[in-house]
PDB file of C-alpha atoms in Angstrom:
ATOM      1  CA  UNK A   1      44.095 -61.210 156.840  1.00 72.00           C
ATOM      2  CA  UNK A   2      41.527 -58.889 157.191  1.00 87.00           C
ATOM      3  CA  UNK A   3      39.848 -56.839 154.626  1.00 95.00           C
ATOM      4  CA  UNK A   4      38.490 -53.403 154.734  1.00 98.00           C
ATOM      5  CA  UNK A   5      36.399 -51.131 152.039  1.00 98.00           C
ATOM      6  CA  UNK A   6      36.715 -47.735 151.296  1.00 98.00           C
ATOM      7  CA  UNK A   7      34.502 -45.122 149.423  1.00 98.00           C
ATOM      8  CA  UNK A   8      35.758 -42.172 147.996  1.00 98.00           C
ATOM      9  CA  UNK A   9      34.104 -39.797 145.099  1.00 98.00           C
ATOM     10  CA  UNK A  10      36.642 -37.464 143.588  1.00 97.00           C
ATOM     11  CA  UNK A  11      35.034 -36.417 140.242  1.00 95.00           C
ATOM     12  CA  UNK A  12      35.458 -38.613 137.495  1.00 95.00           C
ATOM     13  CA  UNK A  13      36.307 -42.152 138.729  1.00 96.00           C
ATOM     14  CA  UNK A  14      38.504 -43.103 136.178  1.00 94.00           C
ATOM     15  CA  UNK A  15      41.005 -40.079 137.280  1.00 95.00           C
ATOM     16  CA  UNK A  16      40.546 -41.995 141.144  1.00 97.00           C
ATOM     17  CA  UNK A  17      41.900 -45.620 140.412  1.00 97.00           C
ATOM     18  CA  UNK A  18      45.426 -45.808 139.912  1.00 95.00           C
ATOM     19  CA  UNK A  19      46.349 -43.361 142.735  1.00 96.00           C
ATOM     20  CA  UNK A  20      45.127 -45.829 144.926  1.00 97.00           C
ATOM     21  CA  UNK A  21      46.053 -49.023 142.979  1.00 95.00           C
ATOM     22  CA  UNK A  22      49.362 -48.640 142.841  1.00 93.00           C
ATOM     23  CA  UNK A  23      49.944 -48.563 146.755  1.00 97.00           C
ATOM     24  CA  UNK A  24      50.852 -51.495 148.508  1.00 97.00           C
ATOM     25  CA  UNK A  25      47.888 -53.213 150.748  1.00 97.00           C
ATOM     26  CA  UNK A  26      45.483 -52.431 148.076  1.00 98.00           C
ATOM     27  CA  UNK A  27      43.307 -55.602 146.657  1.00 98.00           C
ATOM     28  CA  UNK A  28      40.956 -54.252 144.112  1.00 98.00           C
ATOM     29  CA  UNK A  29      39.927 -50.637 143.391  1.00 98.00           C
ATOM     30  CA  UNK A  30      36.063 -50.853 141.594  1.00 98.00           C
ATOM     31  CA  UNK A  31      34.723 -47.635 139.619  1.00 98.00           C
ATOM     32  CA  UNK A  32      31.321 -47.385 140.878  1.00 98.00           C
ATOM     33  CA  UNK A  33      27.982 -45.097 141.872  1.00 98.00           C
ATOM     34  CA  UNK A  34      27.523 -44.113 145.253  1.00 98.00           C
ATOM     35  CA  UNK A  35      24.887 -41.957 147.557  1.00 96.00           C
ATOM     36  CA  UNK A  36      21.997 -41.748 145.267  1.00 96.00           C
ATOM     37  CA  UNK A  37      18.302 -43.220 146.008  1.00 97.00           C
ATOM     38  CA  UNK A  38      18.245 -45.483 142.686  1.00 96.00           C
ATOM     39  CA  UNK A  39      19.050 -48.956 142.665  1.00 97.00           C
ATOM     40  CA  UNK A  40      21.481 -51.026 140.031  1.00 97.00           C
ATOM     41  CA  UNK A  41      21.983 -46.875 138.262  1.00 97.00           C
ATOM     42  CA  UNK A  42      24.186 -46.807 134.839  1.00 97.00           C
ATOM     43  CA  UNK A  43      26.160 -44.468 133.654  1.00 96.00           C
ATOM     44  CA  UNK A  44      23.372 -42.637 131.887  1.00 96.00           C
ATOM     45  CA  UNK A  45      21.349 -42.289 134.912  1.00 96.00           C
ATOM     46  CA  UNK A  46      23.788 -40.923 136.965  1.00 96.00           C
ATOM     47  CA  UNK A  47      25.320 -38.633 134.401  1.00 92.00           C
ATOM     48  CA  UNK A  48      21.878 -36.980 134.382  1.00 92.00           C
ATOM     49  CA  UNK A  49      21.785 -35.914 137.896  1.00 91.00           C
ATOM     50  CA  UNK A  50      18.448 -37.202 138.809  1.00 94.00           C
ATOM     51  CA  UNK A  51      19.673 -40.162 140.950  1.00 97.00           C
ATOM     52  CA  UNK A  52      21.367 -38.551 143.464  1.00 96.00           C
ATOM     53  CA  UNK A  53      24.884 -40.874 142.683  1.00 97.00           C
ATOM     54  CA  UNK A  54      28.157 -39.917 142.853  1.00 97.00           C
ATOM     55  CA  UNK A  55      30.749 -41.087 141.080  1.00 98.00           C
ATOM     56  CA  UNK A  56      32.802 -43.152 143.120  1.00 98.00           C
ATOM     57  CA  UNK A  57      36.051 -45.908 143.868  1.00 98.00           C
ATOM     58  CA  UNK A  58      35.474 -48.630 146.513  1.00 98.00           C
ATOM     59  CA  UNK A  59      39.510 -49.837 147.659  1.00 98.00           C
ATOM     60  CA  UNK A  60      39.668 -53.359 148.891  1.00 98.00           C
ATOM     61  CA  UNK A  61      42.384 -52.858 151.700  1.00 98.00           C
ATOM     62  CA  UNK A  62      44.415 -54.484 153.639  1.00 98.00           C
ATOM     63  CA  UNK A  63      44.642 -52.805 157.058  1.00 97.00           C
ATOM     64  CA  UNK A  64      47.621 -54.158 158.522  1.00 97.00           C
ATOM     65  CA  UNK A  65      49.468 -52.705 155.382  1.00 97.00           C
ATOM     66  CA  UNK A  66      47.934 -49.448 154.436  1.00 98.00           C
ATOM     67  CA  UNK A  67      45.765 -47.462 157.238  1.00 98.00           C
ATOM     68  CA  UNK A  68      42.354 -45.700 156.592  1.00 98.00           C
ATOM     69  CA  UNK A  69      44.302 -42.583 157.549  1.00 98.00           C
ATOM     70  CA  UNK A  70      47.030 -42.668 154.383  1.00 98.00           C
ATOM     71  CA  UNK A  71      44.188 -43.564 152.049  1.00 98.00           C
ATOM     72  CA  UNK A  72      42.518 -40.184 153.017  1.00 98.00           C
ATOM     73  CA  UNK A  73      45.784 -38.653 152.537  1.00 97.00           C
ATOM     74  CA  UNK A  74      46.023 -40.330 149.090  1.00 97.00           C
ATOM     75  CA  UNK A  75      42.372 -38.888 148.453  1.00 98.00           C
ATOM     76  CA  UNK A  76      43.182 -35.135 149.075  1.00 98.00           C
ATOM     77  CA  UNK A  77      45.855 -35.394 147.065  1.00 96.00           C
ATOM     78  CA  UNK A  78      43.301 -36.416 143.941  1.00 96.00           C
ATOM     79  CA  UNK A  79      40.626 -33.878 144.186  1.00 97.00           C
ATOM     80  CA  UNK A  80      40.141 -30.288 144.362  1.00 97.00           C
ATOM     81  CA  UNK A  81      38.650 -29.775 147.847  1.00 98.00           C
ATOM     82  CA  UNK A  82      37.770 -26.326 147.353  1.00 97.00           C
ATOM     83  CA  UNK A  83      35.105 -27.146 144.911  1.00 97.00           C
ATOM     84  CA  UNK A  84      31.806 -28.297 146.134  1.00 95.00           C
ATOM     85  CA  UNK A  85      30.309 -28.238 142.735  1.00 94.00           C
ATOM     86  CA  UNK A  86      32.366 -30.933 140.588  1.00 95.00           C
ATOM     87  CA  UNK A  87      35.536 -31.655 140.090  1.00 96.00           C
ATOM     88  CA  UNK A  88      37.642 -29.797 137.250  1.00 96.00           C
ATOM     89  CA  UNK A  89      35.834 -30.287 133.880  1.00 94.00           C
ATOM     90  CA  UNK A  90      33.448 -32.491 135.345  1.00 94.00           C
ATOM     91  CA  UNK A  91      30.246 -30.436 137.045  1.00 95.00           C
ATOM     92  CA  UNK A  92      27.240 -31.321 138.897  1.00 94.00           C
ATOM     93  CA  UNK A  93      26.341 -33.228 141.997  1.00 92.00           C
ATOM     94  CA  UNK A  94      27.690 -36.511 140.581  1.00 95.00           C
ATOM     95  CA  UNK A  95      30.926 -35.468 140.595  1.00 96.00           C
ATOM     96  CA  UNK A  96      30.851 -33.974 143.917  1.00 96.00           C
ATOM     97  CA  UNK A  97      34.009 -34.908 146.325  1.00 98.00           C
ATOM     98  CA  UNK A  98      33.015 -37.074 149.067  1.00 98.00           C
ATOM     99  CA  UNK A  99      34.199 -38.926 151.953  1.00 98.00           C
ATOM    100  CA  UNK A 100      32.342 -42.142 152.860  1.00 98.00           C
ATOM    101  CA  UNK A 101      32.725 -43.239 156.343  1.00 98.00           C
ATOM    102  CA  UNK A 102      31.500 -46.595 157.513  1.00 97.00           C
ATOM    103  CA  UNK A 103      31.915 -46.033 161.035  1.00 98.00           C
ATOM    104  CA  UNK A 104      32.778 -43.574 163.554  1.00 98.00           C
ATOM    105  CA  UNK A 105      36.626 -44.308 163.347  1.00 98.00           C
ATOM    106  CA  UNK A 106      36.502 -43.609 160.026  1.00 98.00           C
ATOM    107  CA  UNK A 107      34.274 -40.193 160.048  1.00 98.00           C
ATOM    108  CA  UNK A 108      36.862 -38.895 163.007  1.00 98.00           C
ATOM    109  CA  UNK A 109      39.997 -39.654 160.708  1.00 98.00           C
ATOM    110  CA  UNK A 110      38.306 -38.004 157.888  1.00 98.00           C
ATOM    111  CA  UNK A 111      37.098 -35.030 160.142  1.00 98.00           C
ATOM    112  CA  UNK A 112      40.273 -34.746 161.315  1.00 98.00           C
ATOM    113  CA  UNK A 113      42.285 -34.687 157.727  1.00 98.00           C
ATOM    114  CA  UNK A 114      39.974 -32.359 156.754  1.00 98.00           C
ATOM    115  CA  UNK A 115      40.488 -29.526 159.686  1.00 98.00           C
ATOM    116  CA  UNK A 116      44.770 -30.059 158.886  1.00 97.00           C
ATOM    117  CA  UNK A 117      44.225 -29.539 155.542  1.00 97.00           C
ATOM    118  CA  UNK A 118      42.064 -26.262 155.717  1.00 97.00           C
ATOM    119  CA  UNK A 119      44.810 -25.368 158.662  1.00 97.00           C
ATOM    120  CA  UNK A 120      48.010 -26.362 156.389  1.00 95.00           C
ATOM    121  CA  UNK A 121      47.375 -22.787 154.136  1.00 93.00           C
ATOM    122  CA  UNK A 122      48.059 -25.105 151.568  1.00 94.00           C
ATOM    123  CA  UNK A 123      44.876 -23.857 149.450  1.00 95.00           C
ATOM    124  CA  UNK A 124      43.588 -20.292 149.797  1.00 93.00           C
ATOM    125  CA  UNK A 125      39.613 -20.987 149.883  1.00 96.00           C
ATOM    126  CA  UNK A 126      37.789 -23.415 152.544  1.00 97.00           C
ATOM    127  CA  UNK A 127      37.871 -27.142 152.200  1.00 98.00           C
ATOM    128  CA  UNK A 128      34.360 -28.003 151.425  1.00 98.00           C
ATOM    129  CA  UNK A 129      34.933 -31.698 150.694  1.00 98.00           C
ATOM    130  CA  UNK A 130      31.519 -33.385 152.219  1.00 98.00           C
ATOM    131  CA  UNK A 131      32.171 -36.231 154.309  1.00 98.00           C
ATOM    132  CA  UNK A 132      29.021 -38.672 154.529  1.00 98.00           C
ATOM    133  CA  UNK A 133      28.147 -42.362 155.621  1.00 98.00           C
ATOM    134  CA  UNK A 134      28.434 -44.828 153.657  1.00 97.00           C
ATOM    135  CA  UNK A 135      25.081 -46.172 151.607  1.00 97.00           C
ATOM    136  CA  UNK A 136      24.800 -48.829 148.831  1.00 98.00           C
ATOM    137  CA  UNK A 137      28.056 -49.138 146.289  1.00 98.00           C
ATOM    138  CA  UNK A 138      27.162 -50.001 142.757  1.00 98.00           C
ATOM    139  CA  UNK A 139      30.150 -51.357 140.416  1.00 98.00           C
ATOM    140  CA  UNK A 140      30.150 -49.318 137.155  1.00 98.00           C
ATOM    141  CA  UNK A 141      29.958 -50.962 133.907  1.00 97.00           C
ATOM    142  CA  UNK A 142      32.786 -52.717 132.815  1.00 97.00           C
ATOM    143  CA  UNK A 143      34.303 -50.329 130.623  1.00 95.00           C
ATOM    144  CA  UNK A 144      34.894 -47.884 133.134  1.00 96.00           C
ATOM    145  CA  UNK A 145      36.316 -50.615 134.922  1.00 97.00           C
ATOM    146  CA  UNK A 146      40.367 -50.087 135.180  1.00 95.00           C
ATOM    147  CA  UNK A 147      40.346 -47.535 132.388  1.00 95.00           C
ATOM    148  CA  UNK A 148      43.755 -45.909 132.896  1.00 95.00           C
ATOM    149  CA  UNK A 149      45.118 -49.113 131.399  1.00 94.00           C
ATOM    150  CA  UNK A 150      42.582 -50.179 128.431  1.00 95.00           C
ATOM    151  CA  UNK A 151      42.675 -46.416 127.394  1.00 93.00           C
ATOM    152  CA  UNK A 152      46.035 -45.180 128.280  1.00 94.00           C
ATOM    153  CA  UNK A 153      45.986 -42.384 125.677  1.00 95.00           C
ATOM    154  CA  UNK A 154      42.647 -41.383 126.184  1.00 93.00           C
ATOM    155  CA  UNK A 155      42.955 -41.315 130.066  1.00 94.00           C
ATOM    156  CA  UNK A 156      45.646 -39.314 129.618  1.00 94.00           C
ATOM    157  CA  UNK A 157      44.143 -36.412 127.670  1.00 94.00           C
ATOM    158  CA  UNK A 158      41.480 -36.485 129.730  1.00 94.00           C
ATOM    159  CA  UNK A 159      43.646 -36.140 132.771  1.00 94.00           C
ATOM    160  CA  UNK A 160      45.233 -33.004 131.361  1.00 95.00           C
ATOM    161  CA  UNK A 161      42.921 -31.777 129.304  1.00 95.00           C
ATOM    162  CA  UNK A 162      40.326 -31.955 132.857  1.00 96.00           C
ATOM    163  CA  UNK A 163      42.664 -29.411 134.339  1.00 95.00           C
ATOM    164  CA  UNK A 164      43.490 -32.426 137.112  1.00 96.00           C
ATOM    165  CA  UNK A 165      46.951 -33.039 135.948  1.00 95.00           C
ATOM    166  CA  UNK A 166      47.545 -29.392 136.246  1.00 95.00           C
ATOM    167  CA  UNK A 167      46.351 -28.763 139.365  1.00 95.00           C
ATOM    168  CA  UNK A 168      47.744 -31.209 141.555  1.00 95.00           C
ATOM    169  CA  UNK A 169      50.697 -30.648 140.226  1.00 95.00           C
ATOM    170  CA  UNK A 170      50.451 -27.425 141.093  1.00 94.00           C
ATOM    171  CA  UNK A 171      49.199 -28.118 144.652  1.00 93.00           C
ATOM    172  CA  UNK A 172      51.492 -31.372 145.438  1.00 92.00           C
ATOM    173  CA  UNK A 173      54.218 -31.539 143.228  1.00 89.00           C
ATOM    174  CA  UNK A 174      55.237 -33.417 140.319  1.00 70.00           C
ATOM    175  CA  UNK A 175      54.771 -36.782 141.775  1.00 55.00           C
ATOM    176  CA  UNK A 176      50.984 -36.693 142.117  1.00 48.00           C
ATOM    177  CA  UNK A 177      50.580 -36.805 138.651  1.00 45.00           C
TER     178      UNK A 177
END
């Protein structure tokens, strides 16, 4: 059995784990920093904007099972791709959304979601979603670690209260979120 990663920042990580988690083929999903120039970051670091980090998931993945292809379909479906600046409540370059290839494969499939979403009409301003190589994954600290389940209530609020819930709902239907 073979096992693939992939990186994906969509704003706050804790709103980008279960999405992913919950589909079949996936091994682990790790909250985690992604893209910056500072080794071993925390939270605190990265929060401030100096590092150059984004907020990221890495998905432990079984290829046979689920493709690189549906988990960039399960991506779009997490993120406002319209906005280059943050995501929802969230603002600043560490919440940027960002696809992380690792190879050319994966930058074409990405390339290629991208162009049929901005062709679907299905949002009314460009998809400016960055797509990027890969570059040194850091695992968060643990308590950001699989939050949606030590903090159900919190997570949540936050999910609403964010404007996520909202908007993909708005965007993809009740069963995104």
């Amino acid at each position: 059995m073979a096992v693939k990663k992939a990186v994906f920042a969509g704003g706050c990580f804790w709103c980008m784990v279960k999405p992913f988690e919950t589909q079949p083929g996936i091994f682990s999903v790790v909250s985690g920093y992604t893209g910056g120039h500072v080794p071993n970051p925390t939270y605190e670091q990265v929060t401030t904007g100096t590092t150059g980090h984004t907020e990221a998931v890495e998905i432990a993945y079984d290829p046979d099972i689920i493709s690189y292809e549906q988990l960039v379909e399960i991506y779009w479906q997490q993120t406002d791709p319209t906005d280059a600046l943050g995501q929802f409540a969230d603002r600043g370059d560490s919440y940027r959304p960002v696809i992380y290839y690792g190879n050319e494969e994966e930058r074409e499939i990405a390339e290629k979601s991208k162009q049929k979403l901005q062709d679907s009409g299905r949002f009314d301003k460009p998809i400016v979603t960055k797509i990027e190589p890969k570059s040194d994954f850091y695992p968060a600290e643990e308590y950001h670690q699989d939050y949606y389940r030590k903090n159900k209530v919190h997570y949540q609020l936050y999910r609403e209260g964010s404007g996520r819930g909202g908007f993909l709902r708005k965007h993809w239907g009740d069963k995104k979120s």
